[in-house]
Short mmCIF file of C-alpha atoms and ligand atoms in Angstrom, two decimals:
data_model
loop_
_atom_site.label_atom_id
_atom_site.label_comp_id
_atom_site.label_asym_id
_atom_site.label_seq_id
_atom_site.Cartn_x
_atom_site.Cartn_y
_atom_site.Cartn_z
CA MET A 1 -35.45 16.26 26.60
CA THR A 2 -35.38 16.41 22.72
CA THR A 3 -35.62 12.91 21.24
CA VAL A 4 -34.27 12.14 17.56
CA ALA A 5 -37.20 10.86 15.39
CA TRP A 6 -35.83 8.52 12.78
CA THR A 7 -37.86 7.78 9.81
CA PRO A 8 -38.39 4.06 9.00
CA ARG A 9 -36.01 4.26 6.02
CA GLU A 10 -33.07 5.89 8.19
CA MET A 11 -33.74 3.29 10.79
CA ALA A 12 -33.60 0.27 8.14
CA LEU A 13 -30.34 1.76 6.73
CA LEU A 14 -28.54 2.32 10.02
CA GLN A 15 -29.51 -0.96 11.17
CA ALA A 16 -28.36 -2.70 7.94
CA MET A 17 -24.82 -0.84 8.52
CA GLY A 18 -24.77 -1.87 12.22
CA ILE A 19 -25.21 1.63 13.46
CA PRO A 20 -26.82 1.42 16.91
CA LEU A 21 -29.77 3.85 17.40
CA TRP A 22 -29.83 5.96 20.62
CA ALA A 23 -32.71 4.93 22.79
CA PRO A 24 -33.34 5.42 26.51
CA GLN A 25 -31.22 2.64 28.10
CA PRO A 26 -31.67 1.08 31.62
CA PRO A 27 -28.68 1.89 33.65
CA GLU A 28 -27.15 -1.59 33.48
CA ALA A 29 -26.79 -1.32 29.77
CA LEU A 30 -24.39 1.50 30.33
CA THR A 31 -22.02 -0.17 32.32
CA PRO A 32 -18.43 0.23 30.91
CA ALA A 33 -18.48 -3.46 29.71
CA ALA A 34 -21.67 -2.78 27.66
CA VAL A 35 -20.33 0.27 25.99
CA ALA A 36 -16.50 -0.82 25.72
CA PRO A 37 -15.23 -0.20 21.90
CA VAL A 38 -14.52 -3.36 20.15
CA PRO A 39 -10.84 -4.29 20.79
CA ALA A 40 -8.32 -3.71 18.04
CA ARG A 41 -7.19 -7.00 16.50
CA PRO A 42 -3.44 -7.85 16.29
CA SER A 43 -1.80 -5.90 13.47
CA ASP A 44 -0.60 -8.93 11.87
CA ALA A 45 -3.63 -11.22 12.54
CA ARG A 46 -5.94 -10.97 9.48
CA SER A 47 -8.18 -13.90 10.54
CA GLU A 48 -11.21 -12.52 12.54
CA THR A 49 -12.10 -15.19 14.95
CA PRO A 50 -14.68 -13.94 17.27
CA ALA A 51 -17.44 -12.09 15.54
CA PRO A 52 -17.23 -8.39 16.91
CA PRO A 53 -20.61 -7.27 18.28
CA GLU A 54 -21.32 -4.89 15.22
CA ALA A 55 -21.15 -8.05 12.84
CA PRO A 56 -23.82 -7.20 10.50
CA ASP A 57 -26.12 -10.24 10.99
CA ALA A 58 -29.38 -8.78 11.30
CA LEU A 59 -30.85 -7.28 8.21
CA PRO A 60 -33.87 -4.86 7.90
CA ARG A 61 -36.96 -6.67 6.63
CA ALA A 62 -37.02 -4.35 3.76
CA ALA A 63 -33.68 -5.38 2.51
CA SER A 64 -34.25 -9.27 2.78
CA ALA A 65 -35.57 -9.53 -0.86
CA ALA A 66 -32.45 -8.47 -2.21
CA PRO A 67 -30.24 -11.57 -3.71
CA GLN A 68 -28.28 -13.11 -0.91
CA PRO A 69 -24.48 -13.85 -1.51
CA ALA A 70 -23.04 -17.04 -0.58
CA ALA A 71 -22.14 -17.85 2.96
CA ARG A 72 -18.96 -16.38 3.84
CA ARG A 73 -15.83 -17.59 5.76
CA PRO A 74 -13.85 -15.86 8.24
CA ASP A 75 -12.33 -12.38 7.02
CA PRO A 76 -8.80 -11.03 6.35
CA PRO A 77 -8.89 -7.80 8.37
CA ASN A 78 -6.57 -5.47 6.64
CA ALA A 79 -6.61 -1.82 5.35
CA ALA A 80 -5.73 0.42 8.50
CA GLU A 81 -7.27 3.72 7.74
CA PRO A 82 -5.41 5.84 10.20
CA ALA A 83 -2.59 8.08 8.76
CA THR A 84 -0.20 6.32 10.94
CA PRO A 85 -1.25 2.54 10.55
CA ALA A 86 -0.21 -0.20 13.22
CA ALA A 87 3.25 -1.48 12.10
CA ARG A 88 3.06 -4.86 10.42
CA PRO A 89 5.98 -7.51 10.62
CA PRO A 90 8.19 -6.40 7.54
CA VAL A 91 7.71 -9.03 4.86
CA ALA A 92 9.95 -8.19 1.85
CA ALA A 93 8.46 -8.18 -1.51
CA ALA A 94 10.04 -10.91 -3.69
CA GLU A 95 11.70 -10.15 -6.95
CA PRO A 96 9.24 -10.80 -9.90
CA LEU A 97 9.59 -13.80 -11.96
CA GLY A 98 8.59 -12.44 -15.26
CA THR A 99 6.67 -9.53 -16.83
CA ARG A 100 3.26 -8.26 -17.15
CA PRO A 101 1.63 -9.39 -20.53
CA GLY A 102 1.59 -6.55 -23.05
CA GLY A 103 -1.57 -5.03 -24.47
CA VAL A 104 -3.51 -4.92 -21.18
CA LYS A 105 -5.15 -1.54 -22.33
CA HIS A 106 -6.83 -3.22 -25.36
CA MET A 107 -7.90 -6.56 -23.66
CA GLY A 108 -11.51 -7.64 -23.32
CA TRP A 109 -12.81 -9.46 -20.23
CA GLU A 110 -11.62 -12.96 -21.23
CA ALA A 111 -8.13 -11.85 -22.06
CA LEU A 112 -7.97 -9.71 -19.09
CA ARG A 113 -8.95 -12.40 -16.77
CA ASP A 114 -6.36 -14.91 -18.35
CA ALA A 115 -3.67 -12.14 -17.99
CA VAL A 116 -4.32 -11.73 -14.33
CA SER A 117 -4.37 -15.42 -13.60
CA GLY A 118 -0.96 -16.09 -15.35
CA CYS A 119 0.57 -12.76 -14.25
CA GLN A 120 4.36 -13.02 -12.68
CA ALA A 121 4.91 -9.34 -12.86
CA CYS A 122 5.63 -9.24 -9.15
CA GLY A 123 6.93 -11.50 -6.25
CA LEU A 124 3.34 -12.01 -5.01
CA CYS A 125 2.80 -14.71 -7.83
CA ARG A 126 5.13 -17.01 -5.81
CA SER A 127 2.94 -17.20 -2.75
CA ARG A 128 -0.55 -16.71 -3.96
CA ARG A 129 -3.06 -19.67 -4.16
CA HIS A 130 -5.46 -17.95 -6.42
CA THR A 131 -5.66 -14.54 -8.18
CA VAL A 132 -8.51 -12.54 -7.19
CA PHE A 133 -9.82 -10.82 -10.42
CA GLY A 134 -13.03 -9.25 -9.16
CA VAL A 135 -16.72 -10.15 -9.42
CA GLY A 136 -19.86 -8.46 -10.13
CA HIS A 137 -21.78 -7.03 -13.32
CA PRO A 138 -19.60 -6.18 -16.18
CA GLN A 139 -21.56 -3.10 -16.82
CA ALA A 140 -22.15 -2.18 -13.13
CA ARG A 141 -22.97 1.34 -12.23
CA TRP A 142 -21.11 1.06 -9.12
CA MET A 143 -17.63 -0.07 -8.98
CA LEU A 144 -16.11 -0.79 -5.72
CA VAL A 145 -12.38 -1.10 -5.37
CA GLY A 146 -10.75 -2.36 -2.07
CA GLU A 147 -7.18 -3.18 -1.22
CA ALA A 148 -5.90 -6.73 -1.69
CA PRO A 149 -6.95 -10.26 -1.16
CA GLY A 150 -6.54 -11.78 2.28
CA GLU A 151 -6.28 -15.48 3.23
CA GLN A 152 -9.85 -16.33 2.46
CA GLU A 153 -9.94 -14.35 -0.78
CA ASP A 154 -6.58 -16.02 -1.93
CA LEU A 155 -8.20 -19.46 -1.03
CA GLN A 156 -11.50 -18.82 -2.78
CA GLY A 157 -10.39 -16.44 -5.65
CA GLU A 158 -13.25 -13.90 -4.75
CA PRO A 159 -12.98 -10.63 -3.44
CA PHE A 160 -14.20 -9.64 0.08
CA VAL A 161 -15.39 -13.01 1.47
CA GLY A 162 -15.64 -12.90 5.19
CA LYS A 163 -16.56 -10.48 7.96
CA ALA A 164 -15.63 -7.24 6.10
CA GLY A 165 -17.33 -8.60 3.07
CA GLN A 166 -20.59 -9.10 5.32
CA LEU A 167 -20.59 -5.67 6.37
CA LEU A 168 -19.83 -4.52 2.78
CA ASP A 169 -22.93 -6.67 1.43
CA ASN A 170 -25.17 -5.18 4.04
CA MET A 171 -24.00 -1.63 3.32
CA LEU A 172 -24.76 -2.39 -0.39
CA ARG A 173 -28.14 -3.68 0.59
CA SER A 174 -28.85 -0.77 2.52
CA VAL A 175 -28.94 1.21 -0.77
CA GLY A 176 -30.54 -1.47 -2.83
CA LEU A 177 -27.37 -2.94 -4.34
CA THR A 178 -25.97 -6.42 -4.26
CA ARG A 179 -22.73 -8.54 -5.56
CA ALA A 180 -25.00 -11.33 -6.44
CA ASP A 181 -26.61 -11.61 -10.02
CA ALA A 182 -28.84 -8.88 -10.65
CA PRO A 183 -29.49 -6.28 -13.60
CA ALA A 184 -26.84 -3.51 -13.88
CA GLU A 185 -28.59 -1.14 -11.85
CA GLN A 186 -28.37 -3.22 -8.69
CA GLN A 187 -25.42 -5.26 -9.06
CA VAL A 188 -22.00 -3.73 -8.18
CA TYR A 189 -18.62 -4.74 -9.48
CA ILE A 190 -16.12 -5.39 -6.90
CA ALA A 191 -12.27 -5.40 -7.52
CA ASN A 192 -9.08 -4.72 -5.61
CA VAL A 193 -5.89 -2.85 -6.20
CA LEU A 194 -3.87 -5.98 -5.84
CA LYS A 195 -5.08 -9.15 -7.61
CA CYS A 196 -2.54 -11.45 -5.29
CA ARG A 197 -2.49 -11.64 -1.65
CA PRO A 198 0.51 -9.86 -0.04
CA PRO A 199 2.07 -12.48 2.38
CA ALA A 200 1.20 -12.22 5.97
CA ASN A 201 -1.31 -9.62 4.99
CA ARG A 202 1.41 -6.98 4.79
CA ASN A 203 0.80 -3.73 3.22
CA PRO A 204 1.03 -3.74 -0.56
CA GLU A 205 4.55 -2.45 -1.82
CA PRO A 206 4.43 0.57 -4.19
CA ALA A 207 6.11 -1.85 -7.05
CA GLU A 208 3.25 -4.16 -6.48
CA VAL A 209 0.75 -1.70 -6.88
CA ALA A 210 2.14 -0.01 -9.88
CA GLN A 211 2.47 -3.46 -11.58
CA CYS A 212 -1.32 -4.26 -10.82
CA GLU A 213 -2.56 -0.80 -11.77
CA PRO A 214 -3.11 -1.37 -15.53
CA TYR A 215 -5.34 -4.50 -14.54
CA LEU A 216 -7.53 -2.13 -12.55
CA LYS A 217 -7.55 0.79 -15.02
CA ARG A 218 -8.70 -1.75 -17.55
CA GLN A 219 -11.49 -3.16 -15.56
CA VAL A 220 -12.74 0.37 -14.83
CA GLU A 221 -12.67 0.95 -18.69
CA LEU A 222 -14.59 -2.16 -19.40
CA VAL A 223 -17.11 -1.65 -16.76
CA ALA A 224 -17.35 1.94 -17.52
CA PRO A 225 -19.29 2.64 -13.93
CA LYS A 226 -21.06 5.80 -13.36
CA LEU A 227 -19.27 5.73 -10.00
CA ILE A 228 -16.20 4.41 -8.16
CA LEU A 229 -16.35 4.00 -4.51
CA ALA A 230 -12.64 3.64 -3.45
CA MET A 231 -12.53 1.74 0.09
CA GLY A 232 -9.54 2.50 2.27
CA ARG A 233 -6.16 4.01 1.97
CA PHE A 234 -4.56 1.75 -0.73
CA ALA A 235 -7.48 2.00 -3.34
CA VAL A 236 -7.40 5.88 -2.72
CA GLN A 237 -3.52 6.04 -3.21
CA SER A 238 -3.65 3.94 -6.28
CA LEU A 239 -6.78 5.53 -7.84
CA LEU A 240 -6.05 9.07 -6.92
CA GLY A 241 -2.45 9.07 -6.48
CA SER A 242 -2.97 10.87 -3.30
CA GLN A 243 -1.18 10.30 0.00
CA GLU A 244 -3.77 12.54 1.99
CA PRO A 245 -5.64 10.68 4.85
CA ILE A 246 -9.17 9.27 4.15
CA GLY A 247 -10.55 11.96 6.24
CA ARG A 248 -9.39 14.78 4.25
CA LEU A 249 -10.56 13.03 0.98
CA ARG A 250 -14.14 12.12 2.07
CA GLY A 251 -17.17 14.19 1.31
CA LYS A 252 -16.00 15.38 -2.14
CA VAL A 253 -16.38 14.00 -5.57
CA HIS A 254 -13.24 13.09 -7.09
CA GLN A 255 -12.49 11.77 -10.63
CA TYR A 256 -10.61 8.64 -12.01
CA HIS A 257 -10.04 9.21 -15.91
CA GLY A 258 -13.41 10.99 -15.96
CA VAL A 259 -15.51 8.59 -13.68
CA PRO A 260 -16.82 10.32 -10.49
CA LEU A 261 -15.18 8.65 -7.52
CA VAL A 262 -16.11 8.80 -3.85
CA VAL A 263 -13.78 7.98 -1.11
CA THR A 264 -14.96 5.90 2.03
CA TYR A 265 -13.49 3.72 4.76
CA HIS A 266 -12.46 0.39 4.22
CA PRO A 267 -15.00 -2.22 5.81
CA ALA A 268 -12.21 -3.97 7.66
CA TYR A 269 -11.62 -0.54 9.27
CA LEU A 270 -15.23 -0.20 9.93
CA LEU A 271 -15.35 -3.44 11.77
CA ARG A 272 -12.53 -2.24 14.11
CA ASN A 273 -13.84 1.32 14.29
CA PRO A 274 -17.69 1.05 14.37
CA LEU A 275 -18.31 4.57 15.28
CA ASP A 276 -16.99 5.76 11.80
CA LYS A 277 -19.91 3.64 10.06
CA SER A 278 -21.97 6.90 10.36
CA ARG A 279 -19.40 8.60 8.34
CA ALA A 280 -19.47 5.57 5.87
CA TRP A 281 -23.12 5.96 5.60
CA GLU A 282 -22.72 9.68 4.49
CA ASP A 283 -20.25 8.51 2.13
CA LEU A 284 -22.86 6.16 0.54
CA CYS A 285 -25.43 9.01 0.51
CA LEU A 286 -22.96 11.06 -1.31
CA ALA A 287 -22.48 8.26 -3.86
CA LEU A 288 -26.08 7.87 -4.38
CA GLU A 289 -26.48 11.48 -4.96
CA VAL A 290 -23.74 11.16 -7.69
CA ILE A 291 -25.57 8.32 -9.43
CA GLU A 292 -29.01 10.05 -9.35
CA THR A 293 -27.54 13.27 -10.65
CA ALA A 294 -25.85 11.17 -13.41
CA GLY A 295 -29.60 9.78 -14.11
CA ALA A 296 -28.59 6.32 -13.40
CA GLY A 297 -30.44 5.27 -10.31
CA THR A 298 -29.43 2.12 -8.30
CA GLY A 299 -32.93 0.85 -9.07
CA ALA A 300 -33.49 1.22 -5.19
CA ASP A 301 -36.55 2.61 -3.81
CA PRO A 302 -34.95 3.48 -0.11
CA ASP A 303 -38.29 3.90 1.18
CA ARG A 304 -39.56 0.54 0.44
N1 URA B 401 -9.83 -6.59 1.91
C1 URA B 401 -9.77 -5.78 0.57
O1 URA B 401 -9.39 -4.99 0.70
N2 URA B 401 -10.16 -6.87 -0.44
C2 URA B 401 -10.70 -8.07 -0.09
O2 URA B 401 -10.95 -8.69 -1.19
C3 URA B 401 -10.65 -8.61 1.10
C4 URA B 401 -10.25 -7.82 2.14
#
């Protein structure tokens, strides 16, 4: 029988992403219960109560030196990836209360942050508790774009807090990156397409995406990253204007206003579909290649 020989680097990275490595198993480990997939969550329930088996708790020793993010609270599981996402209860977009401030395209960080926190350009301003602007290094080399805040993000005002955020942090750590304070080579910038939570975690409405788009565009201009990682359907639709499924857009380097862009699955989707983590790993490798080709290393020594 042929056995796969993983290098220590590969094992550490796969472990960080929660991808199980094959090894001979005692028969009892292969019972249906032992190999059953993670059950899908109800389509409208974003709060992830039980930690799924692939919850990324165990980190490779090599990665433990990276700065650790603050403790995370239960996560909003949004971002269905399949072309035919599970139906969500219809929650209508409310009428906007006002307009988006003018001059977004010339704003600096402070003005942009203020503009977002006071924004009333769509009905989401009625139900939000906090706007979720973005976090990370203002000149990061990697910029990650997700969908929209969920319940915890709305409460805390920070993107990706919760189980999906933990997985994201571990994926980042596997390539020597972090959201915590670090030099620009290692610290990413994370933003969402929408800065306000859609009620009941329904999908973003096209009008909401359109109203928020100038903020994200300005964030990209200010960060001027070497690479954008677009995570999930709504990030891809907003940044690339494409309705193609993720599966067709992965594996290529796209462009967003001159910035190389790599498409990958949303971390919340990966929690529900752990077998696709290996594809997400391929996407990270492609992103690393883009960064290396641009002559802007992550600072990571993946063999450490
Ligand atoms: N999902 C997202 O896309 N963004 C968040 O901030 C949290 C969950």
